[in-house]
mmCIF file of C-alpha atoms and ligand atoms in Angstrom:
data_model
loop_
_atom_site.group_PDB
_atom_site.id
_atom_site.type_symbol
_atom_site.label_atom_id
_atom_site.label_comp_id
_atom_site.label_asym_id
_atom_site.label_seq_id
_atom_site.Cartn_x
_atom_site.Cartn_y
_atom_site.Cartn_z
ATOM 1 C CA MET A 53 38.050 -0.638 54.440
ATOM 2 C CA PRO A 54 38.361 -2.539 51.130
ATOM 3 C CA LYS A 55 40.932 -1.204 48.723
ATOM 4 C CA LEU A 56 39.995 0.547 45.508
ATOM 5 C CA GLU A 57 40.093 -1.861 42.554
ATOM 6 C CA LEU A 58 42.005 -0.618 39.542
ATOM 7 C CA LEU A 59 40.880 -1.520 36.038
ATOM 8 C CA PRO A 60 43.450 -0.626 33.390
ATOM 9 C CA ALA A 61 41.686 -0.008 30.094
ATOM 10 C CA VAL A 62 42.268 -1.420 26.650
ATOM 11 C CA ASP A 63 39.989 0.275 24.115
ATOM 12 C CA VAL A 64 40.125 -1.333 20.668
ATOM 13 C CA ARG A 65 39.505 0.504 17.415
ATOM 14 C CA ASP A 66 40.332 -0.987 14.020
ATOM 15 C CA GLY A 67 42.307 -3.748 15.742
ATOM 16 C CA GLN A 68 44.533 -1.363 17.703
ATOM 17 C CA ALA A 69 44.670 -0.277 21.343
ATOM 18 C CA VAL A 70 43.742 3.408 21.328
ATOM 19 C CA ARG A 71 42.811 6.266 23.629
ATOM 20 C CA LEU A 72 40.256 8.881 22.671
ATOM 21 C CA VAL A 73 39.697 12.391 24.012
ATOM 22 C CA HIS A 74 36.133 12.972 25.292
ATOM 23 C CA GLY A 75 35.254 9.695 23.513
ATOM 24 C CA GLU A 76 35.268 11.493 20.161
ATOM 25 C CA SER A 77 35.686 9.357 17.087
ATOM 26 C CA GLY A 78 38.742 10.588 15.183
ATOM 27 C CA SER A 79 40.644 11.693 18.303
ATOM 28 C CA GLU A 80 42.472 8.367 18.573
ATOM 29 C CA THR A 81 46.058 7.973 19.665
ATOM 30 C CA SER A 82 47.214 4.446 18.845
ATOM 31 C CA TYR A 83 49.181 2.310 21.279
ATOM 32 C CA GLY A 84 49.677 -0.840 19.226
ATOM 33 C CA SER A 85 48.575 -4.374 19.968
ATOM 34 C CA PRO A 86 45.624 -4.735 22.369
ATOM 35 C CA LEU A 87 46.923 -8.141 23.447
ATOM 36 C CA ASP A 88 50.362 -6.737 24.278
ATOM 37 C CA ALA A 89 48.771 -3.913 26.292
ATOM 38 C CA ALA A 90 46.488 -6.301 28.179
ATOM 39 C CA LEU A 91 49.337 -8.712 28.932
ATOM 40 C CA ALA A 92 51.451 -5.813 30.178
ATOM 41 C CA TRP A 93 48.718 -4.720 32.626
ATOM 42 C CA GLN A 94 48.278 -8.324 33.764
ATOM 43 C CA SER A 95 52.032 -8.750 34.318
ATOM 44 C CA ALA A 96 52.098 -5.505 36.290
ATOM 45 C CA GLY A 97 49.629 -6.952 38.783
ATOM 46 C CA ALA A 98 46.194 -5.890 37.562
ATOM 47 C CA GLU A 99 43.279 -7.938 38.891
ATOM 48 C CA TRP A 100 40.853 -6.545 36.307
ATOM 49 C CA LEU A 101 40.992 -5.483 32.678
ATOM 50 C CA HIS A 102 38.442 -3.005 31.250
ATOM 51 C CA LEU A 103 38.175 -4.006 27.580
ATOM 52 C CA VAL A 104 36.156 -1.922 25.117
ATOM 53 C CA ASP A 105 35.201 -2.620 21.519
ATOM 54 C CA LEU A 106 35.004 0.981 20.323
ATOM 55 C CA ASP A 107 33.948 0.089 16.778
ATOM 56 C CA ALA A 108 30.982 -1.811 18.167
ATOM 57 C CA ALA A 109 30.140 1.161 20.408
ATOM 58 C CA PHE A 110 30.354 3.603 17.481
ATOM 59 C CA GLY A 111 28.602 1.266 15.033
ATOM 60 C CA THR A 112 31.614 1.211 12.703
ATOM 61 C CA GLY A 113 32.100 -2.560 12.757
ATOM 62 C CA ASP A 114 33.531 -4.675 15.509
ATOM 63 C CA ASN A 115 36.720 -6.201 16.883
ATOM 64 C CA ARG A 116 35.186 -9.430 18.088
ATOM 65 C CA ASP A 117 38.161 -11.602 17.108
ATOM 66 C CA VAL A 118 40.626 -9.359 18.934
ATOM 67 C CA ILE A 119 38.309 -9.062 21.948
ATOM 68 C CA SER A 120 37.977 -12.866 22.143
ATOM 69 C CA GLU A 121 41.724 -13.327 21.748
ATOM 70 C CA VAL A 122 42.502 -10.837 24.530
ATOM 71 C CA THR A 123 39.843 -12.131 26.906
ATOM 72 C CA GLY A 124 40.941 -15.725 26.310
ATOM 73 C CA ALA A 125 44.558 -14.856 27.062
ATOM 74 C CA MET A 126 43.788 -13.228 30.425
ATOM 75 C CA ASP A 127 44.112 -14.981 33.777
ATOM 76 C CA ILE A 128 42.566 -11.913 35.395
ATOM 77 C CA LYS A 129 38.933 -10.748 35.399
ATOM 78 C CA VAL A 130 37.707 -8.913 32.336
ATOM 79 C CA GLU A 131 34.950 -6.293 32.130
ATOM 80 C CA LEU A 132 33.793 -6.083 28.523
ATOM 81 C CA SER A 133 32.058 -3.086 26.912
ATOM 82 C CA GLY A 134 30.920 -1.801 23.566
ATOM 83 C CA GLY A 135 28.052 -2.766 21.299
ATOM 84 C CA ILE A 136 26.369 -5.191 23.695
ATOM 85 C CA ARG A 137 22.782 -4.355 22.854
ATOM 86 C CA ASP A 138 20.823 -7.548 22.150
ATOM 87 C CA ASP A 139 20.730 -11.268 22.910
ATOM 88 C CA ALA A 140 23.247 -12.202 20.215
ATOM 89 C CA SER A 141 25.874 -9.616 21.199
ATOM 90 C CA LEU A 142 25.356 -10.369 24.906
ATOM 91 C CA GLU A 143 25.740 -14.126 24.395
ATOM 92 C CA ALA A 144 28.878 -13.575 22.304
ATOM 93 C CA ALA A 145 30.318 -11.270 24.970
ATOM 94 C CA LEU A 146 29.583 -13.619 27.880
ATOM 95 C CA ALA A 147 30.936 -16.568 25.883
ATOM 96 C CA THR A 148 34.373 -14.914 25.744
ATOM 97 C CA GLY A 149 34.739 -15.830 29.421
ATOM 98 C CA CYS A 150 34.670 -12.234 30.632
ATOM 99 C CA ARG A 151 33.621 -11.780 34.254
ATOM 100 C CA ARG A 152 31.048 -9.137 33.447
ATOM 101 C CA VAL A 153 29.753 -6.929 30.684
ATOM 102 C CA ASN A 154 28.981 -3.259 30.707
ATOM 103 C CA LEU A 155 25.836 -2.079 28.895
ATOM 104 C CA GLY A 156 25.596 1.519 27.710
ATOM 105 C CA THR A 157 23.238 2.337 24.856
ATOM 106 C CA ALA A 158 20.957 -0.622 25.593
ATOM 107 C CA ALA A 159 20.211 0.723 29.073
ATOM 108 C CA LEU A 160 18.939 3.920 27.439
ATOM 109 C CA GLU A 161 17.164 2.513 24.397
ATOM 110 C CA SER A 162 16.027 -0.988 25.400
ATOM 111 C CA PRO A 163 15.009 -0.780 29.064
ATOM 112 C CA GLU A 164 12.821 -3.912 28.968
ATOM 113 C CA TRP A 165 15.606 -6.026 27.502
ATOM 114 C CA VAL A 166 18.074 -4.669 30.060
ATOM 115 C CA ALA A 167 15.691 -5.477 32.942
ATOM 116 C CA LYS A 168 15.392 -9.017 31.556
ATOM 117 C CA VAL A 169 19.144 -9.610 31.273
ATOM 118 C CA ILE A 170 19.783 -8.123 34.718
ATOM 119 C CA ALA A 171 17.286 -10.643 36.099
ATOM 120 C CA GLU A 172 18.946 -13.479 34.149
ATOM 121 C CA HIS A 173 22.615 -12.683 34.669
ATOM 122 C CA GLY A 174 22.802 -10.783 37.962
ATOM 123 C CA ASP A 175 26.189 -9.292 38.669
ATOM 124 C CA ARG A 176 27.603 -10.302 35.303
ATOM 125 C CA ILE A 177 25.729 -7.218 34.063
ATOM 126 C CA ALA A 178 26.899 -3.707 34.882
ATOM 127 C CA VAL A 179 25.524 -0.544 33.354
ATOM 128 C CA GLY A 180 27.775 2.177 32.032
ATOM 129 C CA LEU A 181 26.384 5.599 32.892
ATOM 130 C CA ASP A 182 28.223 7.835 30.444
ATOM 131 C CA VAL A 183 27.274 11.427 31.188
ATOM 132 C CA ARG A 184 27.713 15.009 30.091
ATOM 133 C CA GLY A 185 26.570 17.044 33.043
ATOM 134 C CA THR A 186 23.680 14.883 34.187
ATOM 135 C CA THR A 187 22.556 13.832 30.696
ATOM 136 C CA LEU A 188 23.312 10.283 29.621
ATOM 137 C CA ARG A 189 24.847 9.673 26.200
ATOM 138 C CA GLY A 190 24.620 6.571 24.019
ATOM 139 C CA ARG A 191 25.571 5.334 20.538
ATOM 140 C CA GLY A 192 29.253 6.140 20.895
ATOM 141 C CA TRP A 193 28.348 9.065 23.171
ATOM 142 C CA THR A 194 26.809 10.899 20.207
ATOM 143 C CA ARG A 195 23.155 10.908 21.323
ATOM 144 C CA ASP A 196 21.352 12.082 24.426
ATOM 145 C CA GLY A 197 19.695 9.294 26.349
ATOM 146 C CA GLY A 198 17.851 10.843 29.268
ATOM 147 C CA ASP A 199 18.504 11.956 32.800
ATOM 148 C CA LEU A 200 21.185 10.240 34.881
ATOM 149 C CA TYR A 201 19.198 10.129 38.115
ATOM 150 C CA GLU A 202 15.900 8.974 36.582
ATOM 151 C CA THR A 203 17.712 6.152 34.776
ATOM 152 C CA LEU A 204 19.662 5.230 37.879
ATOM 153 C CA ALA A 205 16.452 4.967 39.942
ATOM 154 C CA ARG A 206 14.909 2.708 37.288
ATOM 155 C CA LEU A 207 17.983 0.463 37.083
ATOM 156 C CA ASP A 208 18.254 0.266 40.874
ATOM 157 C CA ALA A 209 14.634 -0.878 41.039
ATOM 158 C CA GLU A 210 15.408 -3.528 38.411
ATOM 159 C CA GLY A 211 18.274 -4.884 40.494
ATOM 160 C CA CYS A 212 21.253 -3.599 38.517
ATOM 161 C CA ALA A 213 24.328 -4.800 40.417
ATOM 162 C CA ARG A 214 26.852 -2.123 39.584
ATOM 163 C CA TYR A 215 27.436 1.119 37.664
ATOM 164 C CA VAL A 216 30.427 2.335 35.709
ATOM 165 C CA VAL A 217 30.198 6.131 35.809
ATOM 166 C CA THR A 218 32.063 8.068 33.125
ATOM 167 C CA ASP A 219 32.233 11.838 32.934
ATOM 168 C CA ILE A 220 32.647 12.301 29.177
ATOM 169 C CA ALA A 221 33.990 15.833 29.689
ATOM 170 C CA LYS A 222 36.909 14.325 31.618
ATOM 171 C CA ASP A 223 37.518 11.146 29.638
ATOM 172 C CA GLY A 224 40.938 10.980 27.993
ATOM 173 C CA THR A 225 41.879 14.484 29.172
ATOM 174 C CA LEU A 226 44.170 13.818 32.145
ATOM 175 C CA GLU A 227 42.297 16.624 33.942
ATOM 176 C CA GLY A 228 41.366 14.681 37.066
ATOM 177 C CA PRO A 229 38.214 12.722 37.914
ATOM 178 C CA ASN A 230 34.829 14.310 38.646
ATOM 179 C CA LEU A 231 34.735 13.523 42.355
ATOM 180 C CA GLY A 232 31.516 15.495 42.838
ATOM 181 C CA LEU A 233 29.690 13.369 40.294
ATOM 182 C CA LEU A 234 30.932 10.172 41.939
ATOM 183 C CA ARG A 235 29.791 11.426 45.357
ATOM 184 C CA ASP A 236 26.394 12.440 43.960
ATOM 185 C CA VAL A 237 25.844 9.030 42.339
ATOM 186 C CA CYS A 238 26.933 7.168 45.471
ATOM 187 C CA ALA A 239 24.496 9.265 47.513
ATOM 188 C CA VAL A 240 21.495 7.958 45.564
ATOM 189 C CA THR A 241 22.398 4.287 45.107
ATOM 190 C CA ASP A 242 23.657 1.528 47.364
ATOM 191 C CA ARG A 243 25.198 -0.333 44.411
ATOM 192 C CA PRO A 244 28.960 -0.231 43.859
ATOM 193 C CA VAL A 245 30.280 2.400 41.470
ATOM 194 C CA VAL A 246 33.310 2.149 39.207
ATOM 195 C CA ALA A 247 34.807 5.555 38.424
ATOM 196 C CA SER A 248 35.885 6.339 34.884
ATOM 197 C CA GLY A 249 37.372 9.381 33.227
ATOM 198 C CA GLY A 250 40.099 11.870 33.920
ATOM 199 C CA VAL A 251 42.550 10.016 36.160
ATOM 200 C CA SER A 252 45.883 11.768 35.689
ATOM 201 C CA SER A 253 47.974 11.115 38.783
ATOM 202 C CA LEU A 254 48.490 8.945 41.817
ATOM 203 C CA ASP A 255 46.878 11.713 43.869
ATOM 204 C CA ASP A 256 43.731 11.347 41.730
ATOM 205 C CA LEU A 257 43.653 7.658 42.617
ATOM 206 C CA ARG A 258 44.182 8.450 46.292
ATOM 207 C CA ALA A 259 41.281 10.937 46.086
ATOM 208 C CA ILE A 260 39.011 8.310 44.507
ATOM 209 C CA SER A 261 40.132 5.831 47.205
ATOM 210 C CA LEU A 262 38.721 8.187 49.823
ATOM 211 C CA LEU A 263 35.290 7.597 48.244
ATOM 212 C CA VAL A 264 35.378 3.825 48.860
ATOM 213 C CA PRO A 265 33.353 4.205 52.084
ATOM 214 C CA GLU A 266 30.716 6.102 50.065
ATOM 215 C CA GLY A 267 30.408 3.281 47.527
ATOM 216 C CA VAL A 268 33.141 3.678 44.930
ATOM 217 C CA GLU A 269 34.528 0.216 44.285
ATOM 218 C CA GLY A 270 36.970 0.742 41.464
ATOM 219 C CA ALA A 271 38.597 3.129 39.020
ATOM 220 C CA ILE A 272 39.298 2.709 35.332
ATOM 221 C CA VAL A 273 42.690 4.029 34.317
ATOM 222 C CA GLY A 274 43.491 4.611 30.672
ATOM 223 C CA LYS A 275 45.361 7.565 29.233
ATOM 224 C CA ALA A 276 47.519 8.116 32.323
ATOM 225 C CA LEU A 277 49.005 4.625 31.996
ATOM 226 C CA TYR A 278 49.578 4.881 28.248
ATOM 227 C CA ALA A 279 51.090 8.359 28.647
ATOM 228 C CA LYS A 280 53.310 6.943 31.425
ATOM 229 C CA ALA A 281 52.142 9.492 34.009
ATOM 230 C CA PHE A 282 52.742 6.628 36.452
ATOM 231 C CA THR A 283 53.135 2.880 36.228
ATOM 232 C CA LEU A 284 50.436 0.396 37.116
ATOM 233 C CA GLU A 285 52.699 -0.961 39.860
ATOM 234 C CA GLU A 286 52.873 2.537 41.383
ATOM 235 C CA ALA A 287 49.104 2.907 41.068
ATOM 236 C CA LEU A 288 48.424 -0.414 42.796
ATOM 237 C CA LYS A 289 50.785 0.565 45.593
ATOM 238 C CA ALA A 290 49.089 3.981 45.958
ATOM 239 C CA VAL A 291 45.676 2.426 46.553
ATOM 240 C CA ALA A 292 46.858 -0.477 48.717
ATOM 241 C CA VAL A 293 45.529 -0.313 52.263
HETATM 242 O O1 LIG B 458 35.437 4.184 26.405
HETATM 243 C C1 LIG B 458 35.321 5.065 25.545
HETATM 244 O O2 LIG B 458 36.242 5.896 25.323
HETATM 245 C C2 LIG B 458 34.061 5.161 24.753
HETATM 246 C C3 LIG B 458 33.927 6.186 23.857
HETATM 247 C C4 LIG B 458 32.782 6.294 23.108
HETATM 248 C C5 LIG B 458 31.789 5.354 23.265
HETATM 249 C C6 LIG B 458 31.903 4.327 24.163
HETATM 250 C C7 LIG B 458 33.038 4.201 24.930
HETATM 251 N N1 LIG B 458 33.234 3.203 25.841
HETATM 252 C C8 LIG B 458 32.345 2.354 26.484
HETATM 253 O O3 LIG B 458 31.500 1.634 25.577
HETATM 254 C C9 LIG B 458 30.373 1.224 26.292
HETATM 255 C C10 LIG B 458 29.108 1.643 25.600
HETATM 256 O O4 LIG B 458 28.890 0.848 24.485
HETATM 257 P P1 LIG B 458 27.369 0.609 24.052
HETATM 258 O O5 LIG B 458 26.720 1.950 24.087
HETATM 259 O O6 LIG B 458 26.807 -0.337 25.054
HETATM 260 O O7 LIG B 458 27.496 0.068 22.684
HETATM 261 C C11 LIG B 458 30.381 1.929 27.629
HETATM 262 O O8 LIG B 458 30.876 1.056 28.609
HETATM 263 C C12 LIG B 458 31.371 3.044 27.400
HETATM 264 O O9 LIG B 458 31.921 3.472 28.614
#
């Protein structure tokens, strides 16, 4: 059985590494330099970095210079999210050298464009399914964007390679992941799923690891690392098989 991939998160707002609660603008706790955070996760043994431009996701500007600096400094694979919604922002994101990008709002509002870029870029495109209940949310998670399962069926048919599934109700809360949601998504798609939201403990990671045979490929870990609930080294050891 392959091991669960861990993707430590660096979310950037106003040039700083931050964590939000439920993705709400204004709920930020700041953790300093995004580059320092990313280098720390790399030194601790991460194979992936989940890097988010929150200003671009919220429409309050962007952190393109910081994002490029961080991505350029990484020897590990980078998954880049936030504000990637058209040809120009996609080209800029891919040009950073990231391994893949994660599209959120565009998958809800620009389905034809998303189908086109999936066809062009294959597994360098993932779609972020950010949900409250089973309703997708876009534009910084402030607007409803349709039904999770209808959108998933459409994206599957278009050849989407991978989904990053975030339960907004869990994100940044340290309340534990929504294992039921992950199971439900894996039951309706054969594409790999990256779990996001709520990880609080090594036991949470072990519980997500048990879903690898069902299709969960990875887990994003944010607040728990910044709050020092465990170290990344401990997390990597917990999911090693
Ligand atoms: O990661 C967050 O905490 C977050 C909070 C609020 C909005 C977006 C967030 N992150 C990621 O950003 C992309 C969506 O950006 P866009 O809609 O494509 O501009 C998605 O991966 C979210 O998970």
